[in-house]
CSV table of C-alpha atoms and ligand atoms in Angstrom, one decimal:
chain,number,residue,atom,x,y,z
A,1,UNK,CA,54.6,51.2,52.7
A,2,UNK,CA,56.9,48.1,52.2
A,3,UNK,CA,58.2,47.7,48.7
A,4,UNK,CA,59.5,44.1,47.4
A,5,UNK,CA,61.7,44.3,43.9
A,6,UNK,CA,61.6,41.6,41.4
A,7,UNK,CA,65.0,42.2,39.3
A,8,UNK,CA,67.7,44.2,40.5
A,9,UNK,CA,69.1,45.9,37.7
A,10,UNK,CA,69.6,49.3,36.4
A,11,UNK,CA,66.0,50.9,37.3
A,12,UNK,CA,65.8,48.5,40.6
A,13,UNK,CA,69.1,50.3,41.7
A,14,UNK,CA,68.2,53.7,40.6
A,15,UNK,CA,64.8,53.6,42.2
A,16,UNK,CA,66.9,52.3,45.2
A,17,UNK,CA,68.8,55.3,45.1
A,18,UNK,CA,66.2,57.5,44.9
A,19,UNK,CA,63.8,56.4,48.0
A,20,UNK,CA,67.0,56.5,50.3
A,21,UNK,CA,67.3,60.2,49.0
A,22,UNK,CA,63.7,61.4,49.7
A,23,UNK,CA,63.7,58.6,52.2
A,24,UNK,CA,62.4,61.7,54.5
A,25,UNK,CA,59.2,62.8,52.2
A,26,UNK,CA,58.2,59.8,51.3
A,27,UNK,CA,57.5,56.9,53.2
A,28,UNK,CA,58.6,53.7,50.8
A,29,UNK,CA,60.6,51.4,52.6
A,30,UNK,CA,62.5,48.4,50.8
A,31,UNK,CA,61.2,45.1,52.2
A,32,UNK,CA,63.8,43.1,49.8
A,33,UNK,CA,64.5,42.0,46.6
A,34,UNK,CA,64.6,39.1,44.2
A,35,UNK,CA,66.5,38.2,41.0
A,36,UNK,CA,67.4,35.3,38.7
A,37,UNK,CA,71.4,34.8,39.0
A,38,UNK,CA,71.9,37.0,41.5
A,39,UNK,CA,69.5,36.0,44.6
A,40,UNK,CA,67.7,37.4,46.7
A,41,UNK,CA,67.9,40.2,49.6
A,42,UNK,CA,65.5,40.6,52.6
A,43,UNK,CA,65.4,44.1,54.4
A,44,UNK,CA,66.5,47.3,53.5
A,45,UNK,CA,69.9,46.5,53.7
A,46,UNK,CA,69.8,44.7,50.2
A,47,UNK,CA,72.2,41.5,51.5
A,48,UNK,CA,72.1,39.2,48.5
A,49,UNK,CA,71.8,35.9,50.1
A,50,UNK,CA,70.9,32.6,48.2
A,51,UNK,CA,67.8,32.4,45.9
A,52,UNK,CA,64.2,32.0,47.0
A,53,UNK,CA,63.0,28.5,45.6
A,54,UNK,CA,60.8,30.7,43.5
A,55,UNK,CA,58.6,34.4,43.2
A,56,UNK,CA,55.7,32.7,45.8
A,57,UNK,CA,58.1,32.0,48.5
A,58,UNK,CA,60.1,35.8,47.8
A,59,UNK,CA,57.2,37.2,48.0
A,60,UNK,CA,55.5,35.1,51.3
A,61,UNK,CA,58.9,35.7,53.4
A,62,UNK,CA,59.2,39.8,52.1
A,63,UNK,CA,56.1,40.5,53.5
A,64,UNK,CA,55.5,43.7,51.2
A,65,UNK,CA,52.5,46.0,50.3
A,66,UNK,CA,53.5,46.2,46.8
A,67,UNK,CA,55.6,44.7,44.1
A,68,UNK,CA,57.9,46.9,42.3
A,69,UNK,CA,58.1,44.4,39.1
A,70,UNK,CA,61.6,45.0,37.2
A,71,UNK,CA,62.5,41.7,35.6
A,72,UNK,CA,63.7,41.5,31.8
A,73,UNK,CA,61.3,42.3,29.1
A,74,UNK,CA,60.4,39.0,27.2
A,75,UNK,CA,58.8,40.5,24.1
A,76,UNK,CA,57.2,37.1,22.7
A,77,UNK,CA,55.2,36.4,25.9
A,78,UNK,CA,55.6,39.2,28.6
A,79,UNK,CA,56.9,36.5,30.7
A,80,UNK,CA,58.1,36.5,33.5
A,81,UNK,CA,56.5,39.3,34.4
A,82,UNK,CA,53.2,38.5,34.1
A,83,UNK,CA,53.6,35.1,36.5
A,84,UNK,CA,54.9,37.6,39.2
A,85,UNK,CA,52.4,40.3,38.7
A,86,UNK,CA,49.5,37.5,39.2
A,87,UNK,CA,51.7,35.9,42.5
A,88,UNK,CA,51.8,39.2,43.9
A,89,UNK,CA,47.7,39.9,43.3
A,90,UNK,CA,47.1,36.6,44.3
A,91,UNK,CA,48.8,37.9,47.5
A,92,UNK,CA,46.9,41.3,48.1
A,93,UNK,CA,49.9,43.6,46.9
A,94,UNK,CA,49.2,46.6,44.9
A,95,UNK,CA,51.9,46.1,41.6
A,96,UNK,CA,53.9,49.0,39.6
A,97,UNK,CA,55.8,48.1,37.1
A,98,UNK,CA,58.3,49.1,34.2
A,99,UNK,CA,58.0,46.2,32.3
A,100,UNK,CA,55.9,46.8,29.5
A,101,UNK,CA,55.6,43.2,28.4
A,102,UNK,CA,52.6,42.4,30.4
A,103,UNK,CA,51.1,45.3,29.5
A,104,UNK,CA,51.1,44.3,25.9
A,105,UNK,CA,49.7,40.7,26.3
A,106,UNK,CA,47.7,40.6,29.3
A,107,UNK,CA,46.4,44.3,30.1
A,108,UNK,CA,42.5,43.8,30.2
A,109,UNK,CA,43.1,40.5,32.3
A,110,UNK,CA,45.3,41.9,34.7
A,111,UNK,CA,43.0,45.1,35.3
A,112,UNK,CA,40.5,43.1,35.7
A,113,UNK,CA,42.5,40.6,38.6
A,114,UNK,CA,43.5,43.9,40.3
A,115,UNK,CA,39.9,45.3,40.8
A,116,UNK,CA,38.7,41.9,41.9
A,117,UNK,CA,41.7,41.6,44.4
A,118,UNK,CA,40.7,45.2,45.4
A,119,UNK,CA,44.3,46.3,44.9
A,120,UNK,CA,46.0,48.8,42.5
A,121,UNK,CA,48.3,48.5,39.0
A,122,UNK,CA,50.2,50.8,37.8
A,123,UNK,CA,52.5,51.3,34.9
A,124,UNK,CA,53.6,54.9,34.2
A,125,UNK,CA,57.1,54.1,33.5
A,126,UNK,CA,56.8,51.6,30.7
A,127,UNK,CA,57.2,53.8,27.8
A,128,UNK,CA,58.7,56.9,28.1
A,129,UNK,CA,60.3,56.2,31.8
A,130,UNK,CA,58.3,58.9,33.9
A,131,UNK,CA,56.9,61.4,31.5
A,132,UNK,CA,52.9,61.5,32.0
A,133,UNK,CA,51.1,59.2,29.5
A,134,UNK,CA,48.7,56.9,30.9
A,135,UNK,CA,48.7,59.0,33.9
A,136,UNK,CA,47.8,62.1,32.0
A,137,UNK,CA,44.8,60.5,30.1
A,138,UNK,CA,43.3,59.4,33.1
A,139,UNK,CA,44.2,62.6,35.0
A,140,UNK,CA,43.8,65.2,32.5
A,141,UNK,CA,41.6,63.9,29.7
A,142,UNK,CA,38.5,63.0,31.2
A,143,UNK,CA,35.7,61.8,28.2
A,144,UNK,CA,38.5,62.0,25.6
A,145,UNK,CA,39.0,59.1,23.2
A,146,UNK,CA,42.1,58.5,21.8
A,147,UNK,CA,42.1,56.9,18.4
A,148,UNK,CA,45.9,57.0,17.6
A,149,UNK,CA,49.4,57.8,18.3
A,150,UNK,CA,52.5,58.6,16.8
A,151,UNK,CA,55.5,57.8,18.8
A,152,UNK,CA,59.6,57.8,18.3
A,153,UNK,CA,59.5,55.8,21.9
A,154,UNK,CA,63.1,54.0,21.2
A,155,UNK,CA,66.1,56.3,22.8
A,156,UNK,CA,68.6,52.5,22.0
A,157,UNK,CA,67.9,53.0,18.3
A,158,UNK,CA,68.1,57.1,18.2
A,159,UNK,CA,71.7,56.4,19.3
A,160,UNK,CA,72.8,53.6,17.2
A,161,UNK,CA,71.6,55.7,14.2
A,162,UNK,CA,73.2,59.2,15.8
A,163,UNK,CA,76.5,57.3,16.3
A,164,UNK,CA,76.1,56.3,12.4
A,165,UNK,CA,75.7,60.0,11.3
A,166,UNK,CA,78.8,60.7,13.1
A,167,UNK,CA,80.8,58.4,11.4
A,168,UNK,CA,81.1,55.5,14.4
A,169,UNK,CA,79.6,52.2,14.0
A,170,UNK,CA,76.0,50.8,14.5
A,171,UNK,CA,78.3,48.4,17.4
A,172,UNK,CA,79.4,51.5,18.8
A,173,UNK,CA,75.9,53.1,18.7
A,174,UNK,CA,74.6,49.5,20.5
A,175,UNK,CA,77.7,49.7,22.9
A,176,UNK,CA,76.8,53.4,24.0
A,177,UNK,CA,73.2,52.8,24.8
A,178,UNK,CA,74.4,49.9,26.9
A,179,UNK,CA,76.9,51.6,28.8
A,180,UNK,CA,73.9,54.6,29.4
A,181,UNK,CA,71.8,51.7,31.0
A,182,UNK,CA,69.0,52.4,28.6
A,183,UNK,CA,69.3,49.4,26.1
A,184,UNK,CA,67.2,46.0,26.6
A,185,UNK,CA,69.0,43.4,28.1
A,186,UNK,CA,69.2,41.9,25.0
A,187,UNK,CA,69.4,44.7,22.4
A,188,UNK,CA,68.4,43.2,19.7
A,189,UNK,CA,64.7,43.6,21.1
A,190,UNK,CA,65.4,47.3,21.0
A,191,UNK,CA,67.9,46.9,16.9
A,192,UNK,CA,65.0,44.8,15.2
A,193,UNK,CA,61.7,47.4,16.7
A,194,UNK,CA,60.4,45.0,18.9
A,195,UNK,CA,60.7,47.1,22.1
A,196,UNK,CA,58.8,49.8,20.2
A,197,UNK,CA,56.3,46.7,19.0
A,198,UNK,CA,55.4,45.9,22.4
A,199,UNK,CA,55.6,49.8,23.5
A,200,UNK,CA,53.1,50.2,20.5
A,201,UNK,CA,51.0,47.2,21.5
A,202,UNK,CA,51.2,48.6,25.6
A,203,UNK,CA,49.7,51.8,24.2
A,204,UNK,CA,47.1,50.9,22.1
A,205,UNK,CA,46.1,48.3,25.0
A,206,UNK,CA,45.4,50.6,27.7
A,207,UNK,CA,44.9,53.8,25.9
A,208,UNK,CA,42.3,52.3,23.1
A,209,UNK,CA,40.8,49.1,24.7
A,210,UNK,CA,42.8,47.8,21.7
A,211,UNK,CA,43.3,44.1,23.2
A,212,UNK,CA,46.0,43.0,20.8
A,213,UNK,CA,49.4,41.4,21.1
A,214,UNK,CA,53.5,42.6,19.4
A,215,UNK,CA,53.4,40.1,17.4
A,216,UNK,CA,50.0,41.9,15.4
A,217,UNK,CA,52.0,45.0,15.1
A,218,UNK,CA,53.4,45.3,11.8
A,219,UNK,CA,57.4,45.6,12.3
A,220,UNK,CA,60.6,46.2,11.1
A,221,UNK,CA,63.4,47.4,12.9
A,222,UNK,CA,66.8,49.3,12.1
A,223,UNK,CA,69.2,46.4,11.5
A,224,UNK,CA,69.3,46.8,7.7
A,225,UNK,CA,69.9,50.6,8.0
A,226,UNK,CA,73.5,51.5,6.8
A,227,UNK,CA,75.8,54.8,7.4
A,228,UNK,CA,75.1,55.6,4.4
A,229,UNK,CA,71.6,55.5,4.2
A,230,UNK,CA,71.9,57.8,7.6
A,231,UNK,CA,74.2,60.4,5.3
A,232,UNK,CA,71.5,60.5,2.3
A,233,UNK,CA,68.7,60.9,5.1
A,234,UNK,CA,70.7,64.2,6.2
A,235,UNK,CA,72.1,65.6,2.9
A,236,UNK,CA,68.3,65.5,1.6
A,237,UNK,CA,67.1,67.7,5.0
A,238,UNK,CA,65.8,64.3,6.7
A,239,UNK,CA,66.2,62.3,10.0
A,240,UNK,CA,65.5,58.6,9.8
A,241,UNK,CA,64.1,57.7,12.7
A,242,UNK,CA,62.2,54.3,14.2
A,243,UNK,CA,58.6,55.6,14.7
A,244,UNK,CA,55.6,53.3,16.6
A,245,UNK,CA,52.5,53.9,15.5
A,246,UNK,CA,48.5,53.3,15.6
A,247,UNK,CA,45.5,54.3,13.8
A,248,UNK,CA,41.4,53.1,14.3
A,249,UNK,CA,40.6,51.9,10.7
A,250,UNK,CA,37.5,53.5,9.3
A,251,UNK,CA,35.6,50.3,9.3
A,252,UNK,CA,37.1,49.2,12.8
A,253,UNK,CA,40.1,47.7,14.2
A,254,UNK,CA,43.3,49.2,14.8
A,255,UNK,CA,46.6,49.4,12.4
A,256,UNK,CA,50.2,49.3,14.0
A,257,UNK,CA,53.5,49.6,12.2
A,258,UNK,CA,56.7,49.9,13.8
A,259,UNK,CA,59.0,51.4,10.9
A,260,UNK,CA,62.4,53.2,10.0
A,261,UNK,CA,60.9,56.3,8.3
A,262,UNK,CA,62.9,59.3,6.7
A,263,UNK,CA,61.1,62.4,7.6
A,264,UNK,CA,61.7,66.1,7.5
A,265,UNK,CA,63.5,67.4,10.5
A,266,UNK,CA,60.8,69.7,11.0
A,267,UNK,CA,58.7,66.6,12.0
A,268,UNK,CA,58.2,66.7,15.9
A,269,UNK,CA,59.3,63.0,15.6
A,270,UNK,CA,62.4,64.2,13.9
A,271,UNK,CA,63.2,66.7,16.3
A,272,UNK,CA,63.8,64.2,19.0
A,273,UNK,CA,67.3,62.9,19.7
A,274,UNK,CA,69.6,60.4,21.6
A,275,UNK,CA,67.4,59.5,24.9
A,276,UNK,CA,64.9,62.0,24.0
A,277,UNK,CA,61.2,60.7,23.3
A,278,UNK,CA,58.1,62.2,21.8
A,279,UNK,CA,54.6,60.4,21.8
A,280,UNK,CA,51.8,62.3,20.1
A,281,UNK,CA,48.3,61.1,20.9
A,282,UNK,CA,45.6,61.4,18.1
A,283,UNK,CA,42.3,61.9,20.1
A,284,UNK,CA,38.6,62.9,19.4
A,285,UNK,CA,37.3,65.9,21.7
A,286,UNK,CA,41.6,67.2,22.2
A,287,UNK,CA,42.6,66.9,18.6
A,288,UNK,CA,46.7,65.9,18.9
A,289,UNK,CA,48.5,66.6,22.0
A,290,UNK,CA,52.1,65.0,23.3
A,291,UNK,CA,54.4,64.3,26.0
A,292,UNK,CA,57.8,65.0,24.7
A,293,UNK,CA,61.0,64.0,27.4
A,294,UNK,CA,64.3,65.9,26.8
A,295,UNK,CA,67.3,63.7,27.5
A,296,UNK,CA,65.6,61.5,30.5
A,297,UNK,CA,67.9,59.0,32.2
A,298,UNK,CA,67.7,56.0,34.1
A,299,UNK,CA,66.8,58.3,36.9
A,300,UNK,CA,63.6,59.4,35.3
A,301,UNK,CA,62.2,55.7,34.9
A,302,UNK,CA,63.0,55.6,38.9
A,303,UNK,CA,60.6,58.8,39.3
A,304,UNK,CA,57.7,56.9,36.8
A,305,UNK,CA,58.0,54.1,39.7
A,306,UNK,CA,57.7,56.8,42.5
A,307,UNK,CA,55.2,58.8,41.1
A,308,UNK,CA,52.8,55.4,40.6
A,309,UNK,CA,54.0,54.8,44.5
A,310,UNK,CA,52.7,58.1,45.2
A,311,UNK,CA,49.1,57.7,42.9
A,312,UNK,CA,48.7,54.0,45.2
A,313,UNK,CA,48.6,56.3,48.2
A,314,UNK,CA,46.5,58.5,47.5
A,315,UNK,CA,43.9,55.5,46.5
A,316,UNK,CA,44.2,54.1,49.9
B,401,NAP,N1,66.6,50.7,31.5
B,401,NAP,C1,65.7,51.6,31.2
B,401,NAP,O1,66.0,52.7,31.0
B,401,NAP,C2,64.2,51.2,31.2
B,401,NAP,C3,63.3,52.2,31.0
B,401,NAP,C4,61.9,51.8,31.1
B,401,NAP,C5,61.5,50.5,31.3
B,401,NAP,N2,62.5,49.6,31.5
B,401,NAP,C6,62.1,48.2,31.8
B,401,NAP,O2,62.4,47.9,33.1
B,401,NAP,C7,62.8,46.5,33.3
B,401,NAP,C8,64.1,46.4,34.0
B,401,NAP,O3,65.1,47.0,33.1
B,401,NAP,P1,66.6,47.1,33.5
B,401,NAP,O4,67.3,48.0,32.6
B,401,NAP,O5,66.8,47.4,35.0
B,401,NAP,O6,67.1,45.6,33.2
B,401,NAP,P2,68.4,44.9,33.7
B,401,NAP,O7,69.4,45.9,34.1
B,401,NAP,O8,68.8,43.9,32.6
B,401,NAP,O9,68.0,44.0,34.9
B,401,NAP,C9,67.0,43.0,34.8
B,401,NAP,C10,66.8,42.4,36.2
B,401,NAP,O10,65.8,41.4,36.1
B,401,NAP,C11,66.2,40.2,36.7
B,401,NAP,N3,65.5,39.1,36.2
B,401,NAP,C12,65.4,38.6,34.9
B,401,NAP,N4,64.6,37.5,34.9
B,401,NAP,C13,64.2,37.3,36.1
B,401,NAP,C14,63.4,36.3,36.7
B,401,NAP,N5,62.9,35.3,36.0
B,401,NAP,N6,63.2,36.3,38.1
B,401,NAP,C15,63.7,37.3,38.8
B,401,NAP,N7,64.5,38.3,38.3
B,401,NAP,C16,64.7,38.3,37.0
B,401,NAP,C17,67.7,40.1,36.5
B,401,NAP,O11,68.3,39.3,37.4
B,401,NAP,P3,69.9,39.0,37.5
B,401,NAP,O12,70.5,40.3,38.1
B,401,NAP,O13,70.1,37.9,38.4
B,401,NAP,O14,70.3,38.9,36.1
B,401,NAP,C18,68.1,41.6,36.7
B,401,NAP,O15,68.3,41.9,38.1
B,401,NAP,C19,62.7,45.9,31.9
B,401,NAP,O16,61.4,45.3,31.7
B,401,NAP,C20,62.8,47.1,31.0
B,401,NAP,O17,62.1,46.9,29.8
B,401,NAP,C21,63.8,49.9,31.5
């Protein structure tokens, strides 16, 4: 199966690395790859040439099967994203993507453009790079409805406020997630909560039929937090920690807050540090369940892509 890449940045490259390693079990070949200062590349060789005029003529020239979609995350709109999600359905391609932003503004559209294309979406590595979420409510959790989540989904923030605790600055905490590969382009998206905003908003979207947008989740992000404030959260027995999460209101509708919160380190969000994650899903027929990720890298976002690869295959 030929794979085209949109963005070439620290997942594109560690995906790259990773089908040339199993290049021999599975059989994902790179038909090239496009970016927006950097051209683009046709063939497996990656030979950066100059820029396609735009995403329709990439995408014409790559000839792929699929579209590996790996541009920046633009939390207001889900842009660009979303334009080359819909090129590459207009086009016949199956799409996987790590870019949660059109998940977050679009998702009921675009499922519905894929199933009248007749071609396959998939997602897995938008929020917690490629531990099971969406994949294991669809897998595993046949007739279960889930009517909440609790989440500490932001490994950029856990950082900035571990590097506080340990006496280094919140620029040192931003300066370390950066050089790990994990923060947002911009990290401020990750510093003022809207990466877990739109992580919250990509949740409640496909897991609850939720059809809302970031900008209705209630937010507030870490910027405001001092060292000090991380000392008094420890001395008292506490963690603070930047939690995402939703709840179906009694009379209907859906509540999200995206929040510093001091909680007990006996909280299973607490318990979660540095790149770890923990997402607990509140459901009706399973009670609460989670997918909890120890320390996952840039690596395991590559797998989330490989493993939706994978799932495409087996639909074909
Ligand atoms: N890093 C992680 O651990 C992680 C985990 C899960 C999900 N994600 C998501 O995965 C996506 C990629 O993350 P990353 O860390 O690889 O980002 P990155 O290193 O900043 O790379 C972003 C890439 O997107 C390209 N790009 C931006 N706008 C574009 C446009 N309009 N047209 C074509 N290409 C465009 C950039 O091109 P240039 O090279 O020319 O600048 C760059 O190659 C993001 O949506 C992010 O939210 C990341």
């Amino acid at each position: 199966m030929r794979v085209a890449l949109i963005g070439y940045g620290s997942v594109a490259r560690a995906f790259v690395r990773l089908l040339d390693e199993q290049k021999k079990r599975f059989p994902f070949r790179i038909a090239g790859a496009h970016t927006l200062r950097h051209g683009t590349a046709y063939g497996p060789e990656l030979a950066f040439g100059p820029a396609a005029a735009n995403v329709a003529e990439f995408l014409d020239k790559a000839q792929a099967e699929v579209l590996v979609e790996l541009s920046s995350l633009a939390p207001e709109t889900g842009e660009p994203a979303l334009t080359h999600i819909r090129e590459a359905f207009a086009r016949g391609l199956h799409v996987v993507t790590a870019n949660k932003g059109p998940l977050a503004h679009a998702f009921a559209a675009l499922r519905a453009e894929a199933a009248a294309r007749g071609v396959e979406f998939r997602y897995e590595s938008t929020v917690m790079d490629g531990s099971p979420v969406y994949n294991m409510v669809r897998n595993c959790l046949p007739g279960v409805r889930v009517l909440g989540f609790s989440g500490a989904l932001n490994s950029t923030t856990k950082i900035i406020l571990r590097a506080m605790g340990n006496g280094r600055t919140f620029a040192d905490g931003v300066a370390e997630a950066q050089s790990m590969g994990i923060a947002e382009t911009d990290p401020s998206y990750d510093v003022d909560g809207w990466d877990s905003a739109v992580k919250a908003a990509a949740l409640a979207n496909v897991l609850m039929d939720a059809n809302v947008r970031p900008q209705e989740v209630e937010r507030e992000g870490i910027r405001a937090i001092s060292a000090e404030d991380v000392r008094a959260a420890g001395d008292a027995g506490e963690q603070i920690v930047l939690t995402s999460r939703a709840e179906t209101l009694p009379g209907g509708g859906i509540r999200m807050r995206v929040r510093p919160e001091r909680l007990p380190i006996g909280d299973p969000l607490a318990t979660v540090q540095g790149t770890s994650n923990l997402l607990l899903l509140h459901t009706d027929l399973m009670g609460t369940l989670g997918t909890i990720s120890i320390e996952p890298r840039v690596e395991q976002t590559a797998y989330g892509l490989l493993s939706d690869l994978v799932d495409i295959t087996r639909t074909l």
